[in-house]
XYZ file of N, CA and C in Angstrom:
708
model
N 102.743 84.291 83.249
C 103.898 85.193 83.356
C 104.991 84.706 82.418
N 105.453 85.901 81.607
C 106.654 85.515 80.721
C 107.814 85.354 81.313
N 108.903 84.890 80.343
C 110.050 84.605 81.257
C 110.313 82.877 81.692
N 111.827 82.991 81.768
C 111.809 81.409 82.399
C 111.423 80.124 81.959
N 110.859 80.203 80.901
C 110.120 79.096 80.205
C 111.383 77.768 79.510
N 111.015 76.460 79.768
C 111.489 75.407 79.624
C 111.211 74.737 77.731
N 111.779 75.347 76.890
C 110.959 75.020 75.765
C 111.775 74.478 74.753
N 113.115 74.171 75.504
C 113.859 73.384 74.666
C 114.900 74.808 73.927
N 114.738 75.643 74.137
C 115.519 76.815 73.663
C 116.141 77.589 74.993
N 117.108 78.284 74.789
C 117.564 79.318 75.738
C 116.485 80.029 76.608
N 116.458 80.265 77.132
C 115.377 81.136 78.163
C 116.271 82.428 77.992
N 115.006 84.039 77.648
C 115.415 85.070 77.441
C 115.213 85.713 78.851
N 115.263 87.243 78.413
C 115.129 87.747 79.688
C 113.864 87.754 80.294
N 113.880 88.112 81.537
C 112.759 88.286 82.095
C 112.060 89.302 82.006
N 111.310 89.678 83.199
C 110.580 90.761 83.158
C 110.070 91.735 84.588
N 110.456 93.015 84.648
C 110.291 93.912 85.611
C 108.937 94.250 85.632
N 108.353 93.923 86.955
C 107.613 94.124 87.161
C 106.919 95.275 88.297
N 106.507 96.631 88.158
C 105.922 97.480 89.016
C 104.980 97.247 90.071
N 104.559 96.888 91.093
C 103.587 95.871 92.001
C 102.949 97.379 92.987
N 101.970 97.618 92.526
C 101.524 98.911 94.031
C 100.845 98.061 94.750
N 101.124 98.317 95.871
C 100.477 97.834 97.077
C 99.598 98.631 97.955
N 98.657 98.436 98.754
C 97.559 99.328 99.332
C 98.240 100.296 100.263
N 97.551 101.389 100.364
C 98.501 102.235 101.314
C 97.698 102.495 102.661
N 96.435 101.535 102.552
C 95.911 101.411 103.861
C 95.112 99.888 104.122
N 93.759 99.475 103.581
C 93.438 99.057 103.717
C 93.932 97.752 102.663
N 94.185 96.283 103.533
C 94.822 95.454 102.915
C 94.021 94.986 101.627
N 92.533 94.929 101.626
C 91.790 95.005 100.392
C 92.024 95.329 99.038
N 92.381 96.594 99.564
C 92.442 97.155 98.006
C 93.859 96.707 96.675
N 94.448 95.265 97.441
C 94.913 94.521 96.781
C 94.082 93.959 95.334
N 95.156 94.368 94.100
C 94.413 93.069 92.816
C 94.730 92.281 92.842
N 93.710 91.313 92.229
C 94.271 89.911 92.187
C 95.233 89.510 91.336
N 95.499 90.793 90.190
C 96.848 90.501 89.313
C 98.140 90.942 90.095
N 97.988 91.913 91.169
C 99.202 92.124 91.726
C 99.684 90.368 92.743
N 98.256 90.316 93.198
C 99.004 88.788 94.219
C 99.061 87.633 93.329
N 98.359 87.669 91.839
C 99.124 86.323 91.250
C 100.572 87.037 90.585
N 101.034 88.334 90.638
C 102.564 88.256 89.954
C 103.375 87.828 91.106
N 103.224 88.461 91.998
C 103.963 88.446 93.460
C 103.988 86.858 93.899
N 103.060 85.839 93.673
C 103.523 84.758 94.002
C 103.954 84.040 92.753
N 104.301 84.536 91.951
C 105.214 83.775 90.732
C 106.429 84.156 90.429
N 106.610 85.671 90.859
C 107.718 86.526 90.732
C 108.969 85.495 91.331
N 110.184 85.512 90.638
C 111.630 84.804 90.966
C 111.833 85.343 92.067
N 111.989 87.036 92.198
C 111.858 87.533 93.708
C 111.374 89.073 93.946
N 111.438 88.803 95.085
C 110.376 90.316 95.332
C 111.602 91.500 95.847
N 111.264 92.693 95.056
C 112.309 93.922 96.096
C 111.176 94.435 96.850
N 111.486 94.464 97.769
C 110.811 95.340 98.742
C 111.367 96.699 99.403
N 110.760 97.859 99.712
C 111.392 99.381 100.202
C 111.319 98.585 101.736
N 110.872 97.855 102.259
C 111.119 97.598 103.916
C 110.652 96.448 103.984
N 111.904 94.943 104.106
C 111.565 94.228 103.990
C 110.478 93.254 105.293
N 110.240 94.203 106.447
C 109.431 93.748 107.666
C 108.208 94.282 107.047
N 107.916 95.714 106.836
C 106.472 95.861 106.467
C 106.150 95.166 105.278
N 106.614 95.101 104.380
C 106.206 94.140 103.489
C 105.785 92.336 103.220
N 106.695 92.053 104.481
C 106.298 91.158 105.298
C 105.031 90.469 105.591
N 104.445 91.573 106.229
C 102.734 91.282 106.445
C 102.336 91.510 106.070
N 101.944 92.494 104.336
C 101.166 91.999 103.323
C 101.530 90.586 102.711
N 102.586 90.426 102.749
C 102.878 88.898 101.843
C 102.437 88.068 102.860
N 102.406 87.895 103.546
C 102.329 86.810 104.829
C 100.321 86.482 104.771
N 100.127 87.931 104.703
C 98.452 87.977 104.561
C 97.690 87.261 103.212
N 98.363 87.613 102.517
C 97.712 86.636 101.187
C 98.974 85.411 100.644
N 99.224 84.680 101.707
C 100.131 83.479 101.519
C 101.234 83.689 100.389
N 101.864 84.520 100.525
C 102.966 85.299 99.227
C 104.324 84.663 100.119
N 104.671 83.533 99.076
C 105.893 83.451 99.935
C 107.045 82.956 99.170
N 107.548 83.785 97.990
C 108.638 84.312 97.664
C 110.040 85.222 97.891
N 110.609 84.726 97.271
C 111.888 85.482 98.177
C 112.357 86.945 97.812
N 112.251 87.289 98.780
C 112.412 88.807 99.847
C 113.328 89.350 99.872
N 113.900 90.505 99.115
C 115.468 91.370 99.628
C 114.936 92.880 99.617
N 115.608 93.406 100.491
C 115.338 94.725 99.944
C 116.020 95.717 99.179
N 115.260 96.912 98.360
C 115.738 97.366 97.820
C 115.036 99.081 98.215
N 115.687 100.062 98.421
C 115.277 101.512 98.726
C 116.179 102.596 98.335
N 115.876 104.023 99.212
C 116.980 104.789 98.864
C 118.083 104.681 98.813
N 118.546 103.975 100.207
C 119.995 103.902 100.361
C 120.671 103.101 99.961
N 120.302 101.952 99.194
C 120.813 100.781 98.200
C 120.990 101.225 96.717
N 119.700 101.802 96.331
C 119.301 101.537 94.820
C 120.280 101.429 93.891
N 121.092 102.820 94.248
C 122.224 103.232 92.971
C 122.994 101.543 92.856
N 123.605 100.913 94.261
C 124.225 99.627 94.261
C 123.535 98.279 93.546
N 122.519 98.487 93.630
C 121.484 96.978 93.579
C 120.996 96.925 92.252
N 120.961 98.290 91.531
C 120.106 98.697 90.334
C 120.879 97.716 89.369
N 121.867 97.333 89.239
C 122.614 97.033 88.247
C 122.537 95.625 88.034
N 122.920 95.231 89.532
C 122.784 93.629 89.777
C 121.596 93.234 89.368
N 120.259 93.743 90.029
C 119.097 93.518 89.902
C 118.969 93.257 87.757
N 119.266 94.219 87.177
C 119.483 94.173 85.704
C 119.373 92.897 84.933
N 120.941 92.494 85.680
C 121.474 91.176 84.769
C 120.818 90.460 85.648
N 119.950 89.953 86.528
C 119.595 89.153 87.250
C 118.323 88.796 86.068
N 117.602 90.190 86.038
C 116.531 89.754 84.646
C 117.254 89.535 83.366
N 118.184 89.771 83.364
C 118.536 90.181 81.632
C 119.369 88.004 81.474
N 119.174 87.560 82.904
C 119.582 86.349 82.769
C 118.377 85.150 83.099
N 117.139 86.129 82.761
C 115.989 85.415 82.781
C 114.886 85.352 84.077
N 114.953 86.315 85.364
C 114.601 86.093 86.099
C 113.264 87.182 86.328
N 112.147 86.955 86.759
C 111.303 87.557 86.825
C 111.074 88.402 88.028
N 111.467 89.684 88.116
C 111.440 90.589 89.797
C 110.033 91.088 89.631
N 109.982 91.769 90.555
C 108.524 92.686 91.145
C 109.082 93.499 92.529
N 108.582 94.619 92.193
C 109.365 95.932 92.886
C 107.687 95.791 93.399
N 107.908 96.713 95.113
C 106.925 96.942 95.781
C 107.499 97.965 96.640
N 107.066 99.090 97.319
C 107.531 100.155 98.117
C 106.672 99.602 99.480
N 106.731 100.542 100.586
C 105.591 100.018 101.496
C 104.426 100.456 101.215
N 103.869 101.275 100.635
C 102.523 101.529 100.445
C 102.168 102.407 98.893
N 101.524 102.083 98.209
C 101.040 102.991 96.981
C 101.633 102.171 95.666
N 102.360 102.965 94.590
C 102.765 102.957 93.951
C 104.056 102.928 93.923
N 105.097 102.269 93.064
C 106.746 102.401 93.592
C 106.904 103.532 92.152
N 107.949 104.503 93.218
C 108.272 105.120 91.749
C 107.415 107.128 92.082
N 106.369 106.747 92.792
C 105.613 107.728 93.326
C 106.240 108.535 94.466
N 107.242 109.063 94.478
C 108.042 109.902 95.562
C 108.578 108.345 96.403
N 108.653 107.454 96.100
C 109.207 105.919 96.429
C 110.336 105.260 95.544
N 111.042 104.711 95.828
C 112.522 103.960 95.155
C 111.334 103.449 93.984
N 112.125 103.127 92.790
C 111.380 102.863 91.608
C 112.026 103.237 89.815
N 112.649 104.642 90.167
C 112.680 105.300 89.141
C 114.179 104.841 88.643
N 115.075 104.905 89.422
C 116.315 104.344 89.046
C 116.487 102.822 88.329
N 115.354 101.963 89.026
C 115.702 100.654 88.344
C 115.179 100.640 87.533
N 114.023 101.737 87.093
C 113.109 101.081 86.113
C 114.059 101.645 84.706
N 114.619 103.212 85.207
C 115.596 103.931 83.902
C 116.670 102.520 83.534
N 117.080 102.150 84.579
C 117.944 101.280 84.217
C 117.594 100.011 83.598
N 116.525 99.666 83.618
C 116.241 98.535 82.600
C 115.621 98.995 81.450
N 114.786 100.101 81.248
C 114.648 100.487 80.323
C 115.978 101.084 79.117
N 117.034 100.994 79.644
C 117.809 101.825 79.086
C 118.195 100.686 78.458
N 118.281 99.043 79.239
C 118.758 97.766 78.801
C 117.755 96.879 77.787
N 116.146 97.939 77.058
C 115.755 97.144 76.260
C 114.582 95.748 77.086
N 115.177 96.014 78.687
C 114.183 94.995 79.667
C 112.539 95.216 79.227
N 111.503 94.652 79.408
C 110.435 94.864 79.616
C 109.844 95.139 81.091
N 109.143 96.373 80.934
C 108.848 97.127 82.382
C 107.354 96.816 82.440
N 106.563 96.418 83.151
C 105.244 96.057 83.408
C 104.922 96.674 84.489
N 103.875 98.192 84.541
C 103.580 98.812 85.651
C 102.569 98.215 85.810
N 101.864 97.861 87.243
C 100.471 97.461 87.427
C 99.571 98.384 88.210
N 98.398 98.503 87.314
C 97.478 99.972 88.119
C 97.288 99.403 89.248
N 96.833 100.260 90.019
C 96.702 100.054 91.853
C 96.744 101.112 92.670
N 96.739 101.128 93.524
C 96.309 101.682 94.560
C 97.488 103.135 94.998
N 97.281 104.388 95.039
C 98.071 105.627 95.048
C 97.842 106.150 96.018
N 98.495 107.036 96.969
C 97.611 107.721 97.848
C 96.720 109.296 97.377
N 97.521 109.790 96.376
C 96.889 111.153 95.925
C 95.778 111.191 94.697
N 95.373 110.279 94.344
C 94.435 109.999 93.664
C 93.140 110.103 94.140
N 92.818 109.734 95.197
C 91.699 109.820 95.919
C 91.767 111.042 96.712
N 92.339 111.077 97.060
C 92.894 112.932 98.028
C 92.378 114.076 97.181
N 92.442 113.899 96.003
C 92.506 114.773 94.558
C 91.143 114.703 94.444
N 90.506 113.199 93.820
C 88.759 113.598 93.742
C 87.942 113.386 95.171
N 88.348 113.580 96.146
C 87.560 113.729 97.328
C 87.776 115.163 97.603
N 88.446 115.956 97.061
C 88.846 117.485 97.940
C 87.892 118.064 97.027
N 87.549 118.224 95.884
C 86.096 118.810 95.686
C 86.811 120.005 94.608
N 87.966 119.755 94.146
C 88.745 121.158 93.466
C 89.160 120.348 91.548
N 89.042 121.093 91.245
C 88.737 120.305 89.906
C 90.134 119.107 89.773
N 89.594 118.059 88.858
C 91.011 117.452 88.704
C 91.207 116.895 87.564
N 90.321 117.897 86.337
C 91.051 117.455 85.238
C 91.932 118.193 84.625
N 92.499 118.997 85.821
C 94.091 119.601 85.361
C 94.546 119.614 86.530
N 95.513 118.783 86.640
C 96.114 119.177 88.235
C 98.252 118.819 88.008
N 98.559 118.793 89.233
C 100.227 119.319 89.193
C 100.697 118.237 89.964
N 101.400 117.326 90.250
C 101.719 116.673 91.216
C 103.218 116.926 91.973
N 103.244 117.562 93.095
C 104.670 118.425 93.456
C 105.554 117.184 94.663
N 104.451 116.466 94.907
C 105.195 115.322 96.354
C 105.515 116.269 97.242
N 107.338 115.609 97.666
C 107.623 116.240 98.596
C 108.480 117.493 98.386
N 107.760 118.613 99.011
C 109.001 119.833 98.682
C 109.890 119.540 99.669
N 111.074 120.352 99.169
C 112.432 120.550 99.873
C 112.038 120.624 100.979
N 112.976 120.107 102.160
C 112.744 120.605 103.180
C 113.614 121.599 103.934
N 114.535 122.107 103.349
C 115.337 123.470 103.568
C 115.789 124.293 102.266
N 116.913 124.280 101.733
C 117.173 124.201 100.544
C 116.689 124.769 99.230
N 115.706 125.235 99.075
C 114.852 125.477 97.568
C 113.921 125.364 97.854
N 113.147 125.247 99.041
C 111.763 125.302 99.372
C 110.794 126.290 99.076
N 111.789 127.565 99.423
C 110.669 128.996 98.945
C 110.656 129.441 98.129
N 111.844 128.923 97.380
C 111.752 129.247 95.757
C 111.421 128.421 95.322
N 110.439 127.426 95.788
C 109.747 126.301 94.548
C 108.046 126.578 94.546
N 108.137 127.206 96.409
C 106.682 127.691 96.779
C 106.189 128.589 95.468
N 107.369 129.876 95.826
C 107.133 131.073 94.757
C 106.651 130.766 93.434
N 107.387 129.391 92.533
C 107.350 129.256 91.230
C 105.820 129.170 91.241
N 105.252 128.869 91.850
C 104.319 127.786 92.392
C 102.588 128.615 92.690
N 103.438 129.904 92.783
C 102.560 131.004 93.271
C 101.271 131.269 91.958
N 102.046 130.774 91.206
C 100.786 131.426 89.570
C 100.569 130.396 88.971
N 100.461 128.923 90.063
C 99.895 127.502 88.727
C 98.319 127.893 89.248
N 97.856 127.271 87.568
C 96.476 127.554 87.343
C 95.753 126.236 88.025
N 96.347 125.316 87.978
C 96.205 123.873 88.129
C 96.305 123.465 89.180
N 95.388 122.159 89.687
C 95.280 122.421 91.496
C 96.319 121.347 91.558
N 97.072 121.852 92.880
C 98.242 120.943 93.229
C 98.325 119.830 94.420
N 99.178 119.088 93.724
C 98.886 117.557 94.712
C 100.892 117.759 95.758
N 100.300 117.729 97.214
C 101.529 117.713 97.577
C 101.491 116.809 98.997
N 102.726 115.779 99.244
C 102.933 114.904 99.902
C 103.771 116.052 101.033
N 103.243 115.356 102.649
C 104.248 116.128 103.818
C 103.659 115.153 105.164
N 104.863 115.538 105.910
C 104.625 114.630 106.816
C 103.732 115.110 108.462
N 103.414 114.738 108.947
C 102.260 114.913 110.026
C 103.183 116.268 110.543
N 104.460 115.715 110.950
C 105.130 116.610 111.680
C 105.230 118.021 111.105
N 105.617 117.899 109.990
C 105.656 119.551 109.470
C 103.905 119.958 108.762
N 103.406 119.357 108.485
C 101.919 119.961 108.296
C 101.716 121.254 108.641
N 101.444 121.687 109.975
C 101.223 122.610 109.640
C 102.119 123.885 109.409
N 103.347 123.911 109.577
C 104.349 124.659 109.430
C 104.218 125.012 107.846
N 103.840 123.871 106.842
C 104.011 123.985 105.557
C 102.402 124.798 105.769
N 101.220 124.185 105.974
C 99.949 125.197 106.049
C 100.169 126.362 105.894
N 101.097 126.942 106.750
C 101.707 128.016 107.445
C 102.379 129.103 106.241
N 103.280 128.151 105.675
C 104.028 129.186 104.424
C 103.036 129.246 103.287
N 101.986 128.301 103.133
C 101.545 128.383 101.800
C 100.389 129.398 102.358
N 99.930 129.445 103.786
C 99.472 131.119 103.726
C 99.942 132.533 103.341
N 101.347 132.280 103.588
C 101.927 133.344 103.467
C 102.392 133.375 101.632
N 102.406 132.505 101.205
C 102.608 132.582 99.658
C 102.013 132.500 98.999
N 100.739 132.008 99.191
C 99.408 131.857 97.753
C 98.370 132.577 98.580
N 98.309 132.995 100.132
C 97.145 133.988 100.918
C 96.471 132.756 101.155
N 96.012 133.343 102.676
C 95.163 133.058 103.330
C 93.741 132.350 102.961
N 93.157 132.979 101.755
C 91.989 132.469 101.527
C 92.134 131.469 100.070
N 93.292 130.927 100.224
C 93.544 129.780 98.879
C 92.754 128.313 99.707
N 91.934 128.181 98.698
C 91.488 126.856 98.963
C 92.309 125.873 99.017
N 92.076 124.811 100.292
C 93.081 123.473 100.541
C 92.283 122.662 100.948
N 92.855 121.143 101.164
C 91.790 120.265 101.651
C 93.363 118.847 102.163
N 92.940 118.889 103.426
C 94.161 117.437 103.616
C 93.558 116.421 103.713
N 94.055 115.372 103.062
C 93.577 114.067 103.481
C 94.503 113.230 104.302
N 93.925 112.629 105.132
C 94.794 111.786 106.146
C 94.447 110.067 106.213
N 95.558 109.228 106.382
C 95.046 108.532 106.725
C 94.011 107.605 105.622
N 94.428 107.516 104.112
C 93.432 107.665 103.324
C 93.402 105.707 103.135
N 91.849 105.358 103.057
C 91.243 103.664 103.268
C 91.948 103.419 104.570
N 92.339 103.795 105.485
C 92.133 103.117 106.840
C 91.051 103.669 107.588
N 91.177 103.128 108.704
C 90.048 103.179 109.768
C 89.664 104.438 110.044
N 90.575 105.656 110.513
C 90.408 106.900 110.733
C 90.585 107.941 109.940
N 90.064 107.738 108.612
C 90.705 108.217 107.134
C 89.750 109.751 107.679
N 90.261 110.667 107.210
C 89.731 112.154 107.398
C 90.030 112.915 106.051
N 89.085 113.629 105.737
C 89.432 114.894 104.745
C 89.215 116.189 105.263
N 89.948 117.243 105.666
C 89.257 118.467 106.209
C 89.534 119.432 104.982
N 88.141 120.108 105.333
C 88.868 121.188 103.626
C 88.272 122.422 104.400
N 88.445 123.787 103.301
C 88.789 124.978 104.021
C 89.322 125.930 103.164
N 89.587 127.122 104.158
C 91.255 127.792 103.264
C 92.558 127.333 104.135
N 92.899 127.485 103.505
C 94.887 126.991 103.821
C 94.949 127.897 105.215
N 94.224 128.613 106.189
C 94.438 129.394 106.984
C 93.367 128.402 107.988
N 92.139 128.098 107.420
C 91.171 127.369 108.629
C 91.944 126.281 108.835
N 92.392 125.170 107.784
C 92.987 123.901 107.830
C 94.053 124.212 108.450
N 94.897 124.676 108.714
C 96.024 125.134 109.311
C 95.803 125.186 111.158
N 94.885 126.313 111.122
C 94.272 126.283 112.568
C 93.879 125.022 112.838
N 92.850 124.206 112.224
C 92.251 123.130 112.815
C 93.139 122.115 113.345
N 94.584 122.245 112.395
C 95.606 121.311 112.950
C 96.655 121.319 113.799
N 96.391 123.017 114.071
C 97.108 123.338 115.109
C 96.157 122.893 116.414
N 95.129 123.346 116.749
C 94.570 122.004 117.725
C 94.594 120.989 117.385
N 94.742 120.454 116.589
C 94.101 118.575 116.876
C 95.683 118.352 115.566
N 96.341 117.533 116.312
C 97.748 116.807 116.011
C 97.455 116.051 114.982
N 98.357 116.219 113.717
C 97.955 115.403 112.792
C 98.836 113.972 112.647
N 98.126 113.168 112.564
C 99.085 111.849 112.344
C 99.151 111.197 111.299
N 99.557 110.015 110.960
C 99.272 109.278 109.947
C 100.604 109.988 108.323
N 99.979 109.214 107.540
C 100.038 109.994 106.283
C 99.151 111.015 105.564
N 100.215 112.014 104.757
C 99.337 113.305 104.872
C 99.304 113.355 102.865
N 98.485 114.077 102.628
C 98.147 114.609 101.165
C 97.482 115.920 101.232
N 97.798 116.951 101.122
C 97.234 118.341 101.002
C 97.077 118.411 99.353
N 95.994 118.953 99.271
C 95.362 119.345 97.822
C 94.978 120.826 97.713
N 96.109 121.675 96.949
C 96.007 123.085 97.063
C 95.257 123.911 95.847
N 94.221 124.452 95.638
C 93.575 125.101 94.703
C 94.625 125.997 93.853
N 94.432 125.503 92.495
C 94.965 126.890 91.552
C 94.916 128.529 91.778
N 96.014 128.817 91.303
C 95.560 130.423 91.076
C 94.406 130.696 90.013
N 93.777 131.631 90.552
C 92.424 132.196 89.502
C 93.052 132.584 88.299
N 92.755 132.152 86.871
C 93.234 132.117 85.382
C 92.841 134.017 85.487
């Protein structure tokens, strides 16, 4: 790892480092993410308890602050000159990728804007696998996260109504099927969907369908966990 080095010269800046972490199963850790993480000067974490027990699990025991939504704009800056005075960070969210509908994007603009070196490390996503397990093509697809949840919601559905390209969208157990619900009523009933739940843990599920069966199925049976719906294109 660059950075920090004793060589008889000034020590330059450091280096930002992107760290995804598994979003289920503790495995699907690399071994380049747990040798940065135990060399890293210090770790940001989106929740510094859950993050906790991945570090704790592979003997990671560097120092810990957190950093998320409700900090970032404050911390982004400090965090800066902290590298720009030689120190080596590593950003981690609680699960996936940071930066992926996760705190990420602000610090990284901000060191990029400072000339920092940004080091993303491939790893582990949740809609990646959601995408080639749903069976709907994915060498063109849209990635939408989370829609609005009041606000611009039905006018983002609408825009949304004539992509050719199958779409990747993040929602939470609780509104599932309510959202099922509108995207019947806006792309019809018989638009192909497929949710994944729960994706590398124990009770990982994919149900696929039209946006009208998947909908029903979850109106009996309560959805929990984390959710990924994968919505079929409009016909070209």
């Amino acid at each position: 790892m660059r950075g920090n080095q004793d060589n008889g010269e000034k020590a330059g800046p450091g280096i930002l480092y992107i760290v995804p972490t598994p979003v289920g199963n503790l495995e699907d850790m690399t071994f380049r993410a747990i040798r940065v993480l135990k060399e890293a000067d210090l770790i940001l974490a989106e929740d510094t308890r859950t993050s906790s027990v991945l570090l704790k699990h592979y003997e990671i025991h560097g120092r810990l602050e957190s950093h998320h939504k409700f900090n970032e704009h404050k911390t982004a800056g400090m965090i800066k000159e902290r590298i720009l005075a030689g120190a080596n960070v590593a950003l981690i969210s609680d699960a996936g990728t940071p930066g992926i509908s996760d705190p990420g994007f602000l610090l990284v603009r901000t060191c990029v804007s400072e000339g920092i070196e940004v080091q993303t490390l491939p790893g582990a996503t949740a809609f990646v696998p959601a995408l080639v397990s749903s069976g709907f093509p994915c060498d063109r697809f849209c990635f939408e996260g989370f829609l609005p949840v009041k606000k611009g919601r039905q006018t983002r559905l609408h825009e949304l109504s004539s992509e050719t390209r199958t779409m990747i969208f993040y929602e939470s157990p609780y509104r599932l099927v309510k959202t099922l619900d509108q995207f019947t009523e806006v792309f019809g009933e018989d638009r192909g969907c497929s949710v994944a739940r729960e994706i590398s843990k124990k009770f990982e599920e994919h149900r696929r369908g039209t946006v009208k069966e998947v909908a029903d199925w979850y109106r009996e049976h309560e959805p929990k966990g984390e959710i990924v719906i994968i919505l079929a294109g409009a016909s070209e």
